Amino acid sequence: MKPAPFTYSRPADWPAAVALLGGGARPMAGGQSIGPMLNLRMAQPEGVIDLRHLPDARGVTVSGGRCRIAAGTTHAAIEDGAVPGRLGAILAGVARRIAYRPVRNRGTVGGSLAHADPAADWVAVLPAFPGDAVAVGPAGERRIPLASFVTGLLSSALRPDELLRAIELPVLPEGTRWGHWKFCRKPGEFSKATACVLAVPGEAPRAVLAALDEPPMLIPDATALIAAPEEEASRIVAALPGLDPWRAALARTALRRAVRMAGEDA
């Protein structure tokens, strides 16, 4: 099947891209989500706004203890070390398990987050970091906490007249421990349950449970989970309504294994 007719726009700068959002146009970064949706006619926008060629659309900068990752930075670039230090090592480990290398070569961290599929890797793990999504609209930039960016299935806190421009995360000390576990029925498939644990020295550990067809669940203080993973994972999952038994079992396993991996991380 071929897409329904649409106009193609390649804006020269961010204000021009924002101005094109009215009238039913959809933004496109790597095209790994919207491309298949267009071909299947699951999406039939009036136009497509190509963001790949905008100034500062991709790349990483570090300043003042914060790492700014441009939304158009590809999974492959992160996998290959575009983000420095301990934070970069953690993100590279996440990136290299996203689908396949050809997908990672084009798919972008911002496109994945803005698409807001609850099972997507960046949607599942970024809330573990006390960082922000940087949106840009007619009034300029606006910061949205990553913990509340995804609001539902394929929906986010972005306003209709905003684009996701960057993600800002804290630079992490070398002693930071990380555990990340996800279950996929076959390589390259979206996860059926994902959990991660971030333990920064001197701070309360954070955990996320995700990929359960709902927005990611942030546990801002995972001390109890780390101390008693079996009991606490069961308590957390039992409070989630409507999970099939097999999905609940996967969720408990994801939490326990993420805790174990964080404990083994050195």
Protein backbone atom coordinates (compact mmCIF):
# COMPACT_ATOMS: atom_id res chain seq x y z
CA MET A 1 0.00 0.00 0.00
CA LYS A 2 1.16 3.54 -0.73
CA PRO A 3 0.59 6.66 1.39
CA ALA A 4 -2.30 9.00 0.78
CA PRO A 5 -1.18 12.24 -0.91
CA PHE A 6 0.55 14.77 1.35
CA THR A 7 2.72 17.85 1.02
CA TYR A 8 6.40 17.67 1.98
CA SER A 9 8.11 20.56 3.79
CA ARG A 10 11.76 21.03 4.66
CA PRO A 11 11.92 24.11 6.93
CA ALA A 12 15.16 26.07 7.27
CA ASP A 13 14.91 26.75 11.00
CA TRP A 14 12.93 25.88 14.13
CA PRO A 15 10.50 28.84 14.01
CA ALA A 16 9.60 27.89 10.43
CA ALA A 17 9.06 24.28 11.48
CA VAL A 18 6.79 25.32 14.34
CA ALA A 19 4.81 27.57 12.02
CA LEU A 20 4.08 24.60 9.75
CA LEU A 21 2.43 22.57 12.52
CA GLY A 22 -1.01 24.04 11.87
CA GLY A 23 -3.27 22.63 9.20
CA GLY A 24 -2.82 18.94 9.89
CA ALA A 25 0.91 18.57 9.16
CA ARG A 26 2.95 15.96 11.08
CA PRO A 27 6.66 16.23 12.00
CA MET A 28 9.11 13.55 10.87
CA ALA A 29 12.57 12.88 12.30
CA GLY A 30 14.03 9.47 11.45
CA GLY A 31 10.80 8.28 9.87
CA GLN A 32 10.91 4.85 11.52
CA SER A 33 7.44 5.26 13.04
CA ILE A 34 5.60 7.63 10.74
CA GLY A 35 6.94 5.96 7.57
CA PRO A 36 5.17 2.62 8.10
CA MET A 37 2.07 4.42 9.38
CA LEU A 38 1.93 6.45 6.17
CA ASN A 39 2.38 3.37 4.00
CA LEU A 40 -0.37 1.51 5.84
CA ARG A 41 -2.56 4.65 5.78
CA MET A 42 -2.86 4.49 9.55
CA ALA A 43 -1.73 8.12 9.38
CA GLN A 44 -2.99 10.43 6.63
CA PRO A 45 -1.67 13.91 7.46
CA GLU A 46 -2.13 16.89 5.17
CA GLY A 47 1.64 17.33 5.17
CA VAL A 48 4.94 16.01 6.53
CA ILE A 49 7.51 18.35 8.10
CA ASP A 50 11.04 16.97 7.69
CA LEU A 51 13.07 17.98 10.76
CA ARG A 52 16.31 16.21 9.86
CA HIS A 53 18.02 19.23 8.31
CA LEU A 54 17.25 21.84 10.96
CA PRO A 55 20.17 23.63 12.67
CA ASP A 56 21.26 21.73 15.78
CA ALA A 57 18.83 18.92 14.95
CA ARG A 58 21.40 16.38 16.13
CA GLY A 59 24.43 16.32 18.38
CA VAL A 60 25.39 16.38 22.05
CA THR A 61 26.69 19.22 24.24
CA VAL A 62 27.70 19.20 27.90
CA SER A 63 27.63 22.33 30.08
CA GLY A 64 27.10 23.08 33.75
CA GLY A 65 26.63 19.46 34.77
CA ARG A 66 23.90 18.89 32.16
CA CYS A 67 24.05 16.91 28.93
CA ARG A 68 21.86 18.19 26.10
CA ILE A 69 21.03 15.59 23.45
CA ALA A 70 19.44 17.08 20.34
CA ALA A 71 16.18 15.33 19.46
CA GLY A 72 17.44 14.27 16.03
CA THR A 73 20.41 12.35 17.43
CA THR A 74 20.16 8.78 16.19
CA HIS A 75 20.14 5.64 18.29
CA ALA A 76 23.29 4.57 16.43
CA ALA A 77 25.14 7.77 17.36
CA ILE A 78 24.34 7.17 21.03
CA GLU A 79 25.34 3.52 20.69
CA ASP A 80 28.66 4.62 19.17
CA GLY A 81 29.54 6.95 22.06
CA ALA A 82 28.16 10.39 21.17
CA VAL A 83 27.29 10.93 24.85
CA PRO A 84 30.42 11.06 27.04
CA GLY A 85 31.16 9.58 30.44
CA ARG A 86 29.13 7.29 32.66
CA LEU A 87 25.85 8.66 31.30
CA GLY A 88 27.01 7.82 27.79
CA ALA A 89 27.93 4.27 28.74
CA ILE A 90 24.46 3.71 30.21
CA LEU A 91 22.65 5.20 27.22
CA ALA A 92 24.84 3.29 24.76
CA GLY A 93 23.79 0.05 26.44
CA VAL A 94 20.14 0.97 25.96
CA ALA A 95 20.62 2.09 22.35
CA ARG A 96 22.41 -1.04 21.15
CA ARG A 97 19.41 -3.17 22.10
CA ILE A 98 16.92 -1.14 20.05
CA ALA A 99 15.68 -3.19 17.08
CA TYR A 100 18.42 -3.63 14.43
CA ARG A 101 21.34 -1.49 13.29
CA PRO A 102 19.59 -0.24 10.11
CA VAL A 103 16.73 1.02 12.31
CA ARG A 104 19.20 2.58 14.76
CA ASN A 105 20.96 4.35 11.90
CA ARG A 106 17.83 6.40 11.17
CA GLY A 107 15.66 6.28 14.28
CA THR A 108 16.11 9.20 16.68
CA VAL A 109 15.87 9.57 20.43
CA GLY A 110 13.50 12.52 20.10
CA GLY A 111 11.31 10.89 17.51
CA SER A 112 10.94 7.81 19.70
CA LEU A 113 10.08 9.84 22.78
CA ALA A 114 7.63 12.14 20.98
CA HIS A 115 5.87 9.18 19.34
CA ALA A 116 5.16 8.00 22.90
CA ASP A 117 4.71 4.30 22.32
CA PRO A 118 4.76 2.92 25.91
CA ALA A 119 6.87 -0.07 24.81
CA ALA A 120 9.60 2.02 23.14
CA ASP A 121 13.03 1.87 24.79
CA TRP A 122 13.62 5.60 25.37
CA VAL A 123 10.07 6.07 26.62
CA ALA A 124 10.71 3.29 29.13
CA VAL A 125 14.10 4.36 30.49
CA LEU A 126 14.42 8.16 30.26
CA PRO A 127 12.04 8.83 33.20
CA ALA A 128 14.63 7.14 35.43
CA PHE A 129 16.86 10.19 34.95
CA PRO A 130 15.96 13.48 36.67
CA GLY A 131 15.98 15.35 33.39
CA ASP A 132 13.76 17.32 31.03
CA ALA A 133 12.41 17.21 27.53
CA VAL A 134 12.94 20.58 25.82
CA ALA A 135 9.97 21.61 23.68
CA VAL A 136 9.99 24.57 21.31
CA GLY A 137 6.90 26.50 20.28
CA PRO A 138 5.83 29.99 19.25
CA ALA A 139 6.91 31.38 22.64
CA GLY A 140 10.31 29.68 22.63
CA GLU A 141 11.59 26.75 24.65
CA ARG A 142 9.73 25.01 27.46
CA ARG A 143 11.04 22.28 29.74
CA ILE A 144 8.90 19.25 30.59
CA PRO A 145 10.06 16.75 33.24
CA LEU A 146 10.78 13.40 31.60
CA ALA A 147 8.85 11.69 34.39
CA SER A 148 5.61 13.25 33.13
CA PHE A 149 6.33 13.62 29.41
CA VAL A 150 4.40 10.57 28.20
CA THR A 151 0.76 10.94 29.25
CA GLY A 152 -0.86 7.94 27.55
CA LEU A 153 -0.81 5.62 24.57
CA LEU A 154 0.84 7.61 21.75
CA SER A 155 0.21 10.87 23.62
CA SER A 156 2.61 13.26 25.33
CA ALA A 157 2.75 16.58 27.15
CA LEU A 158 3.74 18.36 23.93
CA ARG A 159 1.23 21.01 22.91
CA PRO A 160 -0.18 20.97 19.36
CA ASP A 161 2.05 23.92 18.42
CA GLU A 162 5.26 22.47 19.88
CA LEU A 163 8.10 20.26 18.68
CA LEU A 164 10.55 18.26 20.77
CA ARG A 165 13.93 19.92 20.31
CA ALA A 166 16.22 18.23 22.85
CA ILE A 167 16.55 16.11 25.96
CA GLU A 168 18.59 17.32 28.94
CA LEU A 169 20.01 14.84 31.45
CA PRO A 170 22.35 15.25 34.42
CA VAL A 171 25.98 14.26 34.03
CA LEU A 172 26.46 11.14 36.18
CA PRO A 173 29.42 10.28 38.43
CA GLU A 174 31.46 7.19 37.61
CA GLY A 175 30.12 5.36 40.67
CA THR A 176 26.57 5.36 39.30
CA ARG A 177 25.02 1.89 39.10
CA TRP A 178 22.48 0.90 36.46
CA GLY A 179 20.25 -2.08 35.82
CA HIS A 180 18.01 -2.48 32.77
CA TRP A 181 15.99 -5.53 31.72
CA LYS A 182 13.32 -5.95 29.06
CA PHE A 183 11.45 -8.91 27.61
CA CYS A 184 10.95 -9.29 23.87
CA ARG A 185 9.49 -12.40 22.28
CA LYS A 186 12.01 -12.13 19.44
CA PRO A 187 14.92 -9.80 18.56
CA GLY A 188 13.81 -6.40 17.36
CA GLU A 189 10.30 -6.62 18.77
CA PHE A 190 8.84 -4.09 21.17
CA SER A 191 9.14 -5.04 24.82
CA LYS A 192 6.31 -6.65 26.78
CA ALA A 193 7.79 -5.48 30.10
CA THR A 194 10.74 -3.23 30.89
CA ALA A 195 12.30 -2.12 34.15
CA CYS A 196 15.37 -0.10 35.03
CA VAL A 197 17.10 1.03 38.21
CA LEU A 198 19.40 4.06 38.54
CA ALA A 199 21.49 4.42 41.70
CA VAL A 200 23.52 7.64 41.88
CA PRO A 201 25.87 7.89 44.90
CA GLY A 202 24.39 10.10 47.60
CA GLU A 203 20.90 10.14 46.07
CA ALA A 204 17.80 8.01 46.47
CA PRO A 205 17.78 5.25 43.83
CA ARG A 206 15.15 5.59 41.12
CA ALA A 207 13.34 2.86 39.19
CA VAL A 208 10.92 2.67 36.28
CA LEU A 209 8.47 -0.04 35.29
CA ALA A 210 7.24 0.33 31.72
CA ALA A 211 6.04 -1.28 28.47
CA LEU A 212 2.72 -2.34 30.02
CA ASP A 213 0.47 -0.38 27.60
CA GLU A 214 0.42 2.55 30.04
CA PRO A 215 2.73 5.52 30.61
CA PRO A 216 5.97 4.51 32.37
CA MET A 217 5.68 4.23 36.14
CA LEU A 218 8.43 6.10 38.00
CA ILE A 219 9.42 4.93 41.47
CA PRO A 220 11.23 8.07 42.72
CA ASP A 221 12.69 6.29 45.76
CA ALA A 222 13.43 2.64 45.05
CA THR A 223 15.21 1.97 48.35
CA ALA A 224 12.57 -0.53 49.45
CA LEU A 225 12.68 -2.28 46.07
CA ILE A 226 16.43 -2.71 46.27
CA ALA A 227 16.26 -3.93 49.88
CA ALA A 228 13.52 -6.52 49.23
CA PRO A 229 13.05 -6.97 45.46
CA GLU A 230 10.84 -10.07 45.65
CA GLU A 231 8.31 -8.64 48.09
CA GLU A 232 8.36 -5.08 46.77
CA ALA A 233 8.07 -6.10 43.12
CA SER A 234 5.01 -8.17 43.99
CA ARG A 235 3.47 -5.27 45.89
CA ILE A 236 4.09 -2.79 43.07
CA VAL A 237 2.69 -5.03 40.35
CA ALA A 238 -0.33 -6.06 42.43
CA ALA A 239 -1.38 -2.40 42.54
CA LEU A 240 -1.52 -2.18 38.73
CA PRO A 241 -5.06 -2.83 37.47
CA GLY A 242 -6.00 -5.04 34.55
CA LEU A 243 -2.74 -6.91 33.94
CA ASP A 244 -3.07 -10.45 32.61
CA PRO A 245 -1.30 -12.99 34.85
CA TRP A 246 1.49 -13.56 32.32
CA ARG A 247 2.10 -9.81 31.96
CA ALA A 248 2.12 -9.35 35.74
CA ALA A 249 4.68 -12.17 36.03
CA LEU A 250 6.87 -10.44 33.42
CA ALA A 251 6.59 -7.13 35.25
CA ARG A 252 7.69 -8.69 38.55
CA THR A 253 10.57 -10.42 36.78
CA ALA A 254 11.63 -7.18 35.09
CA LEU A 255 11.81 -5.31 38.41
CA ARG A 256 13.72 -8.09 40.17
CA ARG A 257 16.23 -8.50 37.36
CA ALA A 258 16.82 -4.77 37.01
CA VAL A 259 17.59 -4.60 40.74
CA ARG A 260 19.95 -7.56 40.46
CA MET A 261 21.74 -6.05 37.45
CA ALA A 262 22.17 -2.73 39.23
CA GLY A 263 23.68 -4.56 42.19
CA GLU A 264 26.12 -6.36 39.91
CA ASP A 265 27.04 -3.19 37.99
CA ALA A 266 30.46 -1.86 38.86
